């Protein structure tokens, strides 16, 4: 089993190539739940849903999140009621949140619900939330502490970031059964996801951190930055806020204690030797996943590095 650490959109692109290079049943995907949010009483897990919709072949190909060909009737009615509608919820997407909310109320865990949703959508890879507990990622700005989705979507990532808080992470536990999968894994892949708000939270669940940081199995990471900039999203602003260097080398520095091989883009090949000096092998390729062929080639390179 190969264990993959994943956020949302960046991870989903990579995973859609990966499942064409390896049997999905050999993949265990650990997904960030720090972005999870409750809105209108609905329990929403954006990263779990992005990966699930992508693997089911129903993701919106333009946004990379939400369901393809969805309508917005519910949202329009909410607007009429003068409710806040900054988080765009499609009608079909709401069905997922209704089931998740209902099953959580009935006492099922987020893991059990995720497995149920994946089974019904015909997904063969094993998807695990990083924890069944609520561990929202929060951003401290000069105006106070807000949920990450509020910072990113409602406030368009415009506020200067002073701190990223993984709330309640220290007392969180991985879901039942996940640690034994991690312990038996052949190796690990860290998707080209946001290291601060997607991979960071996963690696802060104490037992996940301890097991992955002490493994002897190969760990392959892929940089989410190309030419010192994110392909999409607020990673540059978050890194600047924490006074980190916005570059693949900056990301590699965050991963230096545990990553064995780091894959960077051709545009950043001048950083290869500096990153090697951090103590990891560096592979250079095209990481801008515009086509299925590029996604497959990147996944194939990561697998080759993992298998040696
Ligand atoms: P999110 O939770 O939806 O923000 O998704 P992730 O955390 O999985 O990914 C966000 C990161 O993916 C951003 O920092 C992007 O730079 C990165 N990303 C998106 N598309 C690509 C791509 O094609 N190539 C690479 N290397 N990174 C990408
Ligand atoms: N991203 C946006 O930029 N705007 C949205 O309104 C939005 C709604 C949304 C609804 C359901 C869902 O599963 C994802 C959604 N996303 C939206 C994406 C999501 O907020 C982010 O990509 C991740 O949470 C960032 O890690």
mmCIF file of C-alpha atoms and ligand atoms in Angstrom:
data_model
loop_
_atom_site.group_PDB
_atom_site.id
_atom_site.type_symbol
_atom_site.label_atom_id
_atom_site.label_comp_id
_atom_site.label_asym_id
_atom_site.label_seq_id
_atom_site.Cartn_x
_atom_site.Cartn_y
_atom_site.Cartn_z
ATOM 1 C CA UNK A 1 0.000 0.000 0.000
ATOM 2 C CA UNK A 2 1.239 3.483 -0.870
ATOM 3 C CA UNK A 3 0.133 6.237 1.460
ATOM 4 C CA UNK A 4 -0.558 9.634 -0.113
ATOM 5 C CA UNK A 5 -0.901 12.873 1.866
ATOM 6 C CA UNK A 6 -3.337 15.183 0.117
ATOM 7 C CA UNK A 7 -5.104 18.544 0.274
ATOM 8 C CA UNK A 8 -7.635 19.607 -2.349
ATOM 9 C CA UNK A 9 -7.200 20.917 -5.889
ATOM 10 C CA UNK A 10 -3.389 20.487 -6.291
ATOM 11 C CA UNK A 11 -3.596 16.993 -4.830
ATOM 12 C CA UNK A 12 -6.598 16.019 -6.944
ATOM 13 C CA UNK A 13 -4.773 16.836 -10.188
ATOM 14 C CA UNK A 14 -1.818 14.676 -9.158
ATOM 15 C CA UNK A 15 -4.000 11.810 -7.893
ATOM 16 C CA UNK A 16 -5.979 11.707 -11.153
ATOM 17 C CA UNK A 17 -2.668 10.834 -12.855
ATOM 18 C CA UNK A 18 -1.584 8.478 -10.071
ATOM 19 C CA UNK A 19 -4.677 6.250 -10.331
ATOM 20 C CA UNK A 20 -3.792 5.649 -13.994
ATOM 21 C CA UNK A 21 -0.278 4.495 -13.084
ATOM 22 C CA UNK A 22 -1.072 2.172 -10.151
ATOM 23 C CA UNK A 23 -4.006 0.021 -9.033
ATOM 24 C CA UNK A 24 -6.320 2.272 -6.950
ATOM 25 C CA UNK A 25 -6.746 -0.527 -4.424
ATOM 26 C CA UNK A 26 -3.053 -0.100 -3.522
ATOM 27 C CA UNK A 27 -3.589 3.535 -2.558
ATOM 28 C CA UNK A 28 -4.475 4.971 0.829
ATOM 29 C CA UNK A 29 -5.162 8.696 0.676
ATOM 30 C CA UNK A 30 -4.962 10.717 3.897
ATOM 31 C CA UNK A 31 -6.885 13.926 3.350
ATOM 32 C CA UNK A 32 -6.666 17.257 5.150
ATOM 33 C CA UNK A 33 -9.763 18.145 7.178
ATOM 34 C CA UNK A 34 -8.460 21.446 8.564
ATOM 35 C CA UNK A 35 -10.569 23.263 5.936
ATOM 36 C CA UNK A 36 -13.780 21.583 7.157
ATOM 37 C CA UNK A 37 -16.458 24.092 8.031
ATOM 38 C CA UNK A 38 -20.058 24.128 9.293
ATOM 39 C CA UNK A 39 -22.363 26.435 7.318
ATOM 40 C CA UNK A 40 -26.160 26.569 7.686
ATOM 41 C CA UNK A 41 -25.776 23.552 9.995
ATOM 42 C CA UNK A 42 -24.200 21.543 7.158
ATOM 43 C CA UNK A 43 -20.898 19.723 7.741
ATOM 44 C CA UNK A 44 -18.673 20.522 4.757
ATOM 45 C CA UNK A 45 -15.333 18.772 4.080
ATOM 46 C CA UNK A 46 -13.945 20.577 0.996
ATOM 47 C CA UNK A 47 -10.735 18.574 0.513
ATOM 48 C CA UNK A 48 -12.379 15.173 1.034
ATOM 49 C CA UNK A 49 -15.065 16.149 -1.477
ATOM 50 C CA UNK A 50 -12.605 17.507 -4.058
ATOM 51 C CA UNK A 51 -10.675 14.214 -4.046
ATOM 52 C CA UNK A 52 -13.856 12.128 -3.973
ATOM 53 C CA UNK A 53 -15.526 13.997 -6.869
ATOM 54 C CA UNK A 54 -12.274 13.865 -8.871
ATOM 55 C CA UNK A 55 -11.907 10.092 -8.436
ATOM 56 C CA UNK A 56 -15.589 9.591 -9.249
ATOM 57 C CA UNK A 57 -15.094 11.629 -12.461
ATOM 58 C CA UNK A 58 -17.737 14.197 -11.481
ATOM 59 C CA UNK A 59 -15.628 17.162 -10.346
ATOM 60 C CA UNK A 60 -16.236 20.554 -11.962
ATOM 61 C CA UNK A 61 -13.314 20.698 -14.436
ATOM 62 C CA UNK A 62 -13.217 24.504 -14.480
ATOM 63 C CA UNK A 63 -12.981 25.214 -10.741
ATOM 64 C CA UNK A 64 -11.439 21.876 -9.661
ATOM 65 C CA UNK A 65 -13.975 21.775 -6.790
ATOM 66 C CA UNK A 66 -17.740 21.183 -6.624
ATOM 67 C CA UNK A 67 -19.762 18.889 -8.882
ATOM 68 C CA UNK A 68 -19.767 19.204 -12.667
ATOM 69 C CA UNK A 69 -22.970 20.576 -14.256
ATOM 70 C CA UNK A 70 -24.319 21.673 -10.886
ATOM 71 C CA UNK A 71 -27.034 24.297 -10.403
ATOM 72 C CA UNK A 72 -27.232 27.038 -7.728
ATOM 73 C CA UNK A 73 -30.939 27.186 -6.892
ATOM 74 C CA UNK A 74 -30.400 26.774 -3.161
ATOM 75 C CA UNK A 75 -27.755 29.514 -3.123
ATOM 76 C CA UNK A 76 -30.046 31.898 -5.015
ATOM 77 C CA UNK A 77 -32.841 31.318 -2.497
ATOM 78 C CA UNK A 78 -30.406 31.885 0.383
ATOM 79 C CA UNK A 79 -29.452 35.203 -1.269
ATOM 80 C CA UNK A 80 -33.131 36.165 -1.389
ATOM 81 C CA UNK A 81 -33.282 35.500 2.324
ATOM 82 C CA UNK A 82 -30.298 37.874 2.652
ATOM 83 C CA UNK A 83 -28.050 35.138 4.020
ATOM 84 C CA UNK A 84 -24.267 35.136 3.545
ATOM 85 C CA UNK A 85 -23.411 33.233 0.366
ATOM 86 C CA UNK A 86 -19.648 33.736 0.005
ATOM 87 C CA UNK A 87 -19.081 29.963 0.079
ATOM 88 C CA UNK A 88 -20.510 28.726 -3.209
ATOM 89 C CA UNK A 89 -22.542 25.585 -2.618
ATOM 90 C CA UNK A 90 -24.013 23.861 -5.668
ATOM 91 C CA UNK A 91 -27.278 21.929 -5.353
ATOM 92 C CA UNK A 92 -25.700 18.504 -6.042
ATOM 93 C CA UNK A 93 -22.795 19.293 -3.708
ATOM 94 C CA UNK A 94 -25.315 20.098 -0.952
ATOM 95 C CA UNK A 95 -26.595 16.507 -1.212
ATOM 96 C CA UNK A 96 -23.152 15.303 -0.045
ATOM 97 C CA UNK A 97 -23.217 17.708 2.909
ATOM 98 C CA UNK A 98 -26.786 16.652 3.805
ATOM 99 C CA UNK A 99 -25.777 12.976 3.976
ATOM 100 C CA UNK A 100 -22.575 13.758 5.924
ATOM 101 C CA UNK A 101 -24.504 15.914 8.419
ATOM 102 C CA UNK A 102 -27.293 13.331 8.823
ATOM 103 C CA UNK A 103 -24.877 10.441 9.348
ATOM 104 C CA UNK A 104 -22.716 12.421 11.819
ATOM 105 C CA UNK A 105 -25.893 13.115 13.810
ATOM 106 C CA UNK A 106 -26.705 9.396 13.725
ATOM 107 C CA UNK A 107 -23.313 8.703 15.343
ATOM 108 C CA UNK A 108 -21.205 7.571 12.368
ATOM 109 C CA UNK A 109 -17.617 8.795 12.194
ATOM 110 C CA UNK A 110 -16.357 11.019 9.366
ATOM 111 C CA UNK A 111 -14.262 8.038 8.211
ATOM 112 C CA UNK A 112 -17.275 5.705 8.057
ATOM 113 C CA UNK A 113 -19.258 8.345 6.170
ATOM 114 C CA UNK A 114 -16.389 8.968 3.732
ATOM 115 C CA UNK A 115 -16.111 5.219 3.047
ATOM 116 C CA UNK A 116 -19.881 5.027 2.492
ATOM 117 C CA UNK A 117 -19.849 7.974 0.051
ATOM 118 C CA UNK A 118 -16.793 6.558 -1.787
ATOM 119 C CA UNK A 119 -18.335 3.076 -2.070
ATOM 120 C CA UNK A 120 -21.553 4.435 -3.518
ATOM 121 C CA UNK A 121 -19.576 6.556 -6.006
ATOM 122 C CA UNK A 122 -17.547 3.477 -7.052
ATOM 123 C CA UNK A 123 -14.185 4.743 -5.734
ATOM 124 C CA UNK A 124 -11.636 1.980 -5.158
ATOM 125 C CA UNK A 125 -8.837 3.943 -3.422
ATOM 126 C CA UNK A 126 -9.117 4.120 0.366
ATOM 127 C CA UNK A 127 -9.823 7.675 1.500
ATOM 128 C CA UNK A 128 -9.236 8.619 5.121
ATOM 129 C CA UNK A 129 -9.804 11.975 6.788
ATOM 130 C CA UNK A 130 -6.655 12.757 8.816
ATOM 131 C CA UNK A 131 -8.821 12.614 11.953
ATOM 132 C CA UNK A 132 -12.470 12.162 12.886
ATOM 133 C CA UNK A 133 -12.266 15.081 15.298
ATOM 134 C CA UNK A 134 -12.924 18.725 14.397
ATOM 135 C CA UNK A 135 -9.603 20.530 13.963
ATOM 136 C CA UNK A 136 -10.295 23.751 12.032
ATOM 137 C CA UNK A 137 -7.353 25.650 10.580
ATOM 138 C CA UNK A 138 -7.533 29.294 11.610
ATOM 139 C CA UNK A 139 -5.709 32.394 10.462
ATOM 140 C CA UNK A 140 -4.666 35.191 12.776
ATOM 141 C CA UNK A 141 -4.814 38.586 11.055
ATOM 142 C CA UNK A 142 -4.591 42.050 12.615
ATOM 143 C CA UNK A 143 -8.387 41.908 13.053
ATOM 144 C CA UNK A 144 -8.373 38.642 15.034
ATOM 145 C CA UNK A 145 -8.695 34.903 14.373
ATOM 146 C CA UNK A 146 -10.869 33.613 11.522
ATOM 147 C CA UNK A 147 -11.520 30.237 9.854
ATOM 148 C CA UNK A 148 -9.175 29.502 6.929
ATOM 149 C CA UNK A 149 -12.075 29.409 4.399
ATOM 150 C CA UNK A 150 -13.239 32.810 5.646
ATOM 151 C CA UNK A 151 -9.703 34.198 5.203
ATOM 152 C CA UNK A 152 -9.321 32.628 1.739
ATOM 153 C CA UNK A 153 -12.780 32.987 0.182
ATOM 154 C CA UNK A 154 -14.774 35.623 2.078
ATOM 155 C CA UNK A 155 -11.768 37.946 2.548
ATOM 156 C CA UNK A 156 -9.990 36.846 -0.696
ATOM 157 C CA UNK A 157 -6.729 36.163 1.182
ATOM 158 C CA UNK A 158 -6.152 39.920 1.381
ATOM 159 C CA UNK A 159 -5.438 40.258 5.128
ATOM 160 C CA UNK A 160 -1.775 40.032 6.177
ATOM 161 C CA UNK A 161 -1.262 36.684 7.957
ATOM 162 C CA UNK A 162 0.323 36.711 11.422
ATOM 163 C CA UNK A 163 -0.188 33.083 12.434
ATOM 164 C CA UNK A 164 -1.706 29.805 11.241
ATOM 165 C CA UNK A 165 -3.432 27.872 14.017
ATOM 166 C CA UNK A 166 -4.294 24.161 13.782
ATOM 167 C CA UNK A 167 -6.991 24.287 16.461
ATOM 168 C CA UNK A 168 -7.239 21.276 18.803
ATOM 169 C CA UNK A 169 -4.763 19.269 16.678
ATOM 170 C CA UNK A 170 -2.619 18.255 19.678
ATOM 171 C CA UNK A 171 -5.482 16.222 21.166
ATOM 172 C CA UNK A 172 -6.560 14.714 17.826
ATOM 173 C CA UNK A 173 -6.121 11.079 16.819
ATOM 174 C CA UNK A 174 -5.975 9.379 13.428
ATOM 175 C CA UNK A 175 -9.093 7.363 12.501
ATOM 176 C CA UNK A 176 -9.303 3.717 13.570
ATOM 177 C CA UNK A 177 -7.204 1.480 11.290
ATOM 178 C CA UNK A 178 -5.161 4.259 9.687
ATOM 179 C CA UNK A 179 -2.010 3.925 11.814
ATOM 180 C CA UNK A 180 -1.591 0.240 10.961
ATOM 181 C CA UNK A 181 -1.855 1.113 7.245
ATOM 182 C CA UNK A 182 0.828 3.815 7.723
ATOM 183 C CA UNK A 183 3.052 1.376 9.623
ATOM 184 C CA UNK A 184 2.810 -1.226 6.828
ATOM 185 C CA UNK A 185 3.105 1.249 3.926
ATOM 186 C CA UNK A 186 5.633 0.607 1.130
ATOM 187 C CA UNK A 187 6.261 4.344 0.933
ATOM 188 C CA UNK A 188 4.697 7.784 1.011
ATOM 189 C CA UNK A 189 3.916 10.520 -1.487
ATOM 190 C CA UNK A 190 3.284 14.103 -0.435
ATOM 191 C CA UNK A 191 1.115 15.709 -3.126
ATOM 192 C CA UNK A 192 1.903 19.151 -4.594
ATOM 193 C CA UNK A 193 -0.464 20.604 -1.992
ATOM 194 C CA UNK A 194 -0.210 23.617 0.260
ATOM 195 C CA UNK A 195 2.434 22.680 2.883
ATOM 196 C CA UNK A 196 1.014 25.113 5.467
ATOM 197 C CA UNK A 197 -2.746 24.517 5.319
ATOM 198 C CA UNK A 198 -3.044 21.057 3.709
ATOM 199 C CA UNK A 199 0.054 18.935 4.480
ATOM 200 C CA UNK A 200 0.934 20.818 7.704
ATOM 201 C CA UNK A 201 -2.330 19.905 9.461
ATOM 202 C CA UNK A 202 -2.064 16.211 8.434
ATOM 203 C CA UNK A 203 1.494 16.015 9.775
ATOM 204 C CA UNK A 204 0.422 17.718 12.997
ATOM 205 C CA UNK A 205 -1.953 14.943 14.080
ATOM 206 C CA UNK A 206 0.492 13.671 16.746
ATOM 207 C CA UNK A 207 0.406 9.924 15.968
ATOM 208 C CA UNK A 208 0.559 10.507 12.201
ATOM 209 C CA UNK A 209 3.528 12.839 12.692
ATOM 210 C CA UNK A 210 5.390 10.365 14.929
ATOM 211 C CA UNK A 211 4.818 7.364 12.629
ATOM 212 C CA UNK A 212 5.674 9.137 9.358
ATOM 213 C CA UNK A 213 8.682 10.991 10.758
ATOM 214 C CA UNK A 214 10.198 7.756 12.084
ATOM 215 C CA UNK A 215 9.493 5.560 9.027
ATOM 216 C CA UNK A 216 12.384 3.961 7.159
ATOM 217 C CA UNK A 217 10.262 3.805 3.985
ATOM 218 C CA UNK A 218 10.812 6.311 1.172
ATOM 219 C CA UNK A 219 8.947 9.614 1.289
ATOM 220 C CA UNK A 220 8.573 11.497 -1.990
ATOM 221 C CA UNK A 221 7.438 15.132 -2.009
ATOM 222 C CA UNK A 222 6.336 17.316 -4.936
ATOM 223 C CA UNK A 223 6.663 21.096 -4.848
ATOM 224 C CA UNK A 224 3.440 23.118 -5.198
ATOM 225 C CA UNK A 225 5.439 26.173 -6.275
ATOM 226 C CA UNK A 226 6.569 26.825 -9.832
ATOM 227 C CA UNK A 227 8.862 29.781 -10.530
ATOM 228 C CA UNK A 228 8.561 30.843 -6.874
ATOM 229 C CA UNK A 229 4.773 31.214 -7.160
ATOM 230 C CA UNK A 230 1.752 29.021 -6.435
ATOM 231 C CA UNK A 231 -0.202 27.769 -9.451
ATOM 232 C CA UNK A 232 -3.325 28.833 -7.559
ATOM 233 C CA UNK A 233 -4.224 29.843 -4.010
ATOM 234 C CA UNK A 234 -2.679 31.850 -1.196
ATOM 235 C CA UNK A 235 0.517 29.850 -0.458
ATOM 236 C CA UNK A 236 2.813 32.797 -1.302
ATOM 237 C CA UNK A 237 0.894 35.106 1.037
ATOM 238 C CA UNK A 238 0.869 32.513 3.828
ATOM 239 C CA UNK A 239 4.613 31.839 3.451
ATOM 240 C CA UNK A 240 5.421 35.556 3.415
ATOM 241 C CA UNK A 241 3.251 36.065 6.510
ATOM 242 C CA UNK A 242 5.321 33.430 8.335
ATOM 243 C CA UNK A 243 8.575 34.909 6.969
ATOM 244 C CA UNK A 244 9.362 31.804 4.927
ATOM 245 C CA UNK A 245 11.126 31.942 1.562
ATOM 246 C CA UNK A 246 8.527 31.620 -1.220
ATOM 247 C CA UNK A 247 10.327 29.012 -3.325
ATOM 248 C CA UNK A 248 10.629 25.263 -3.775
ATOM 249 C CA UNK A 249 13.671 25.501 -1.524
ATOM 250 C CA UNK A 250 11.444 27.148 1.107
ATOM 251 C CA UNK A 251 8.984 24.223 0.860
ATOM 252 C CA UNK A 252 11.841 21.685 0.913
ATOM 253 C CA UNK A 253 13.138 23.331 4.094
ATOM 254 C CA UNK A 254 9.767 22.619 5.741
ATOM 255 C CA UNK A 255 10.044 18.975 4.599
ATOM 256 C CA UNK A 256 13.787 18.469 5.236
ATOM 257 C CA UNK A 257 13.404 16.193 8.305
ATOM 258 C CA UNK A 258 11.458 13.478 6.524
ATOM 259 C CA UNK A 259 11.371 13.787 2.708
ATOM 260 C CA UNK A 260 13.938 11.647 0.835
ATOM 261 C CA UNK A 261 13.199 12.767 -2.716
ATOM 262 C CA UNK A 262 11.763 16.138 -3.726
ATOM 263 C CA UNK A 263 10.366 16.777 -7.210
ATOM 264 C CA UNK A 264 10.616 20.350 -8.496
ATOM 265 C CA UNK A 265 9.658 22.055 -11.739
ATOM 266 C CA UNK A 266 12.060 22.680 -14.639
ATOM 267 C CA UNK A 267 11.595 26.419 -14.052
ATOM 268 C CA UNK A 268 13.238 25.969 -10.641
ATOM 269 C CA UNK A 269 16.141 23.768 -11.729
ATOM 270 C CA UNK A 270 18.644 26.385 -10.487
ATOM 271 C CA UNK A 271 17.511 25.489 -6.920
ATOM 272 C CA UNK A 272 18.397 21.790 -7.348
ATOM 273 C CA UNK A 273 21.803 21.892 -5.642
ATOM 274 C CA UNK A 274 20.662 24.157 -2.819
ATOM 275 C CA UNK A 275 17.824 21.719 -2.058
ATOM 276 C CA UNK A 276 20.188 18.728 -2.282
ATOM 277 C CA UNK A 277 22.266 20.426 0.407
ATOM 278 C CA UNK A 278 19.216 20.120 2.701
ATOM 279 C CA UNK A 279 19.812 16.357 2.532
ATOM 280 C CA UNK A 280 17.375 15.106 -0.097
ATOM 281 C CA UNK A 281 17.563 13.801 -3.655
ATOM 282 C CA UNK A 282 16.053 16.270 -6.148
ATOM 283 C CA UNK A 283 14.314 15.364 -9.420
ATOM 284 C CA UNK A 284 13.453 18.002 -12.013
ATOM 285 C CA UNK A 285 10.511 17.693 -14.414
ATOM 286 C CA UNK A 286 7.475 19.529 -15.764
ATOM 287 C CA UNK A 287 5.120 19.722 -12.762
ATOM 288 C CA UNK A 288 2.495 22.046 -14.270
ATOM 289 C CA UNK A 289 -0.321 19.489 -14.523
ATOM 290 C CA UNK A 290 -2.234 20.920 -17.488
ATOM 291 C CA UNK A 291 -2.972 17.619 -19.247
ATOM 292 C CA UNK A 292 -3.627 14.031 -18.232
ATOM 293 C CA UNK A 293 -0.330 13.037 -19.913
ATOM 294 C CA UNK A 294 1.634 15.438 -17.672
ATOM 295 C CA UNK A 295 -0.239 14.234 -14.562
ATOM 296 C CA UNK A 296 0.558 10.606 -15.459
ATOM 297 C CA UNK A 297 4.227 11.393 -16.158
ATOM 298 C CA UNK A 298 4.589 13.176 -12.809
ATOM 299 C CA UNK A 299 2.903 10.304 -10.966
ATOM 300 C CA UNK A 300 5.107 7.788 -12.776
ATOM 301 C CA UNK A 301 8.262 9.695 -11.767
ATOM 302 C CA UNK A 302 7.118 9.807 -8.119
ATOM 303 C CA UNK A 303 6.416 6.050 -8.174
ATOM 304 C CA UNK A 304 9.811 5.283 -9.758
ATOM 305 C CA UNK A 305 11.520 7.338 -7.033
ATOM 306 C CA UNK A 306 9.494 5.500 -4.387
ATOM 307 C CA UNK A 307 10.303 2.039 -5.752
ATOM 308 C CA UNK A 308 13.967 2.997 -6.266
HETATM 309 P P1 LIG B 1 -6.450 23.236 -1.941
HETATM 310 O O1 LIG B 1 -6.696 22.571 -0.603
HETATM 311 O O2 LIG B 1 -7.624 23.177 -2.833
HETATM 312 O O3 LIG B 1 -5.803 24.591 -1.834
HETATM 313 O O4 LIG B 1 -5.424 22.285 -2.644
HETATM 314 P P2 LIG B 1 -3.992 21.730 -2.263
HETATM 315 O O5 LIG B 1 -3.517 22.124 -0.907
HETATM 316 O O6 LIG B 1 -3.976 20.285 -2.621
HETATM 317 O O7 LIG B 1 -3.143 22.473 -3.335
HETATM 318 C C1 LIG B 1 -2.876 23.819 -3.361
HETATM 319 C C2 LIG B 1 -1.534 23.966 -4.024
HETATM 320 O O8 LIG B 1 -1.539 23.208 -5.232
HETATM 321 C C3 LIG B 1 -1.199 25.384 -4.421
HETATM 322 O O9 LIG B 1 -0.139 25.850 -3.624
HETATM 323 C C4 LIG B 1 -0.804 25.269 -5.896
HETATM 324 O O10 LIG B 1 0.375 25.969 -6.205
HETATM 325 C C5 LIG B 1 -0.606 23.778 -6.094
HETATM 326 N N1 LIG B 1 -0.897 23.347 -7.448
HETATM 327 C C6 LIG B 1 -2.067 23.435 -8.106
HETATM 328 N N2 LIG B 1 -1.930 22.985 -9.363
HETATM 329 C C7 LIG B 1 -0.626 22.605 -9.504
HETATM 330 C C8 LIG B 1 0.131 22.081 -10.585
HETATM 331 O O11 LIG B 1 -0.357 21.857 -11.696
HETATM 332 N N3 LIG B 1 1.449 21.808 -10.339
HETATM 333 C C9 LIG B 1 2.036 22.045 -9.134
HETATM 334 N N4 LIG B 1 3.336 21.758 -8.982
HETATM 335 N N5 LIG B 1 1.335 22.557 -8.093
HETATM 336 C C10 LIG B 1 0.028 22.828 -8.285
HETATM 337 N N1 LIG B 2 -13.340 27.614 -3.367
HETATM 338 C C1 LIG B 2 -13.509 28.907 -3.699
HETATM 339 O O1 LIG B 2 -12.554 29.574 -4.090
HETATM 340 N N2 LIG B 2 -14.757 29.510 -3.573
HETATM 341 C C2 LIG B 2 -15.834 28.836 -3.161
HETATM 342 O O2 LIG B 2 -16.900 29.412 -3.049
HETATM 343 C C3 LIG B 2 -15.680 27.436 -2.846
HETATM 344 C C4 LIG B 2 -16.746 26.654 -2.481
HETATM 345 C C5 LIG B 2 -16.549 25.267 -2.264
HETATM 346 C C6 LIG B 2 -17.632 24.447 -1.978
HETATM 347 C C7 LIG B 2 -17.455 23.083 -1.762
HETATM 348 C C8 LIG B 2 -16.159 22.546 -1.844
HETATM 349 O O3 LIG B 2 -15.990 21.233 -1.633
HETATM 350 C C9 LIG B 2 -15.078 23.347 -2.130
HETATM 351 C C10 LIG B 2 -15.261 24.709 -2.361
HETATM 352 N N3 LIG B 2 -14.192 25.535 -2.665
HETATM 353 C C11 LIG B 2 -14.385 26.868 -2.966
HETATM 354 C C12 LIG B 2 -12.836 25.017 -2.700
HETATM 355 C C13 LIG B 2 -12.184 24.998 -1.327
HETATM 356 O O4 LIG B 2 -12.550 26.060 -0.541
HETATM 357 C C14 LIG B 2 -10.673 25.095 -1.409
HETATM 358 O O5 LIG B 2 -10.102 24.657 -2.566
HETATM 359 C C15 LIG B 2 -10.001 24.345 -0.304
HETATM 360 O O6 LIG B 2 -10.751 24.198 0.836
HETATM 361 C C16 LIG B 2 -8.695 25.002 0.026
HETATM 362 O O7 LIG B 2 -7.935 24.103 0.681
#
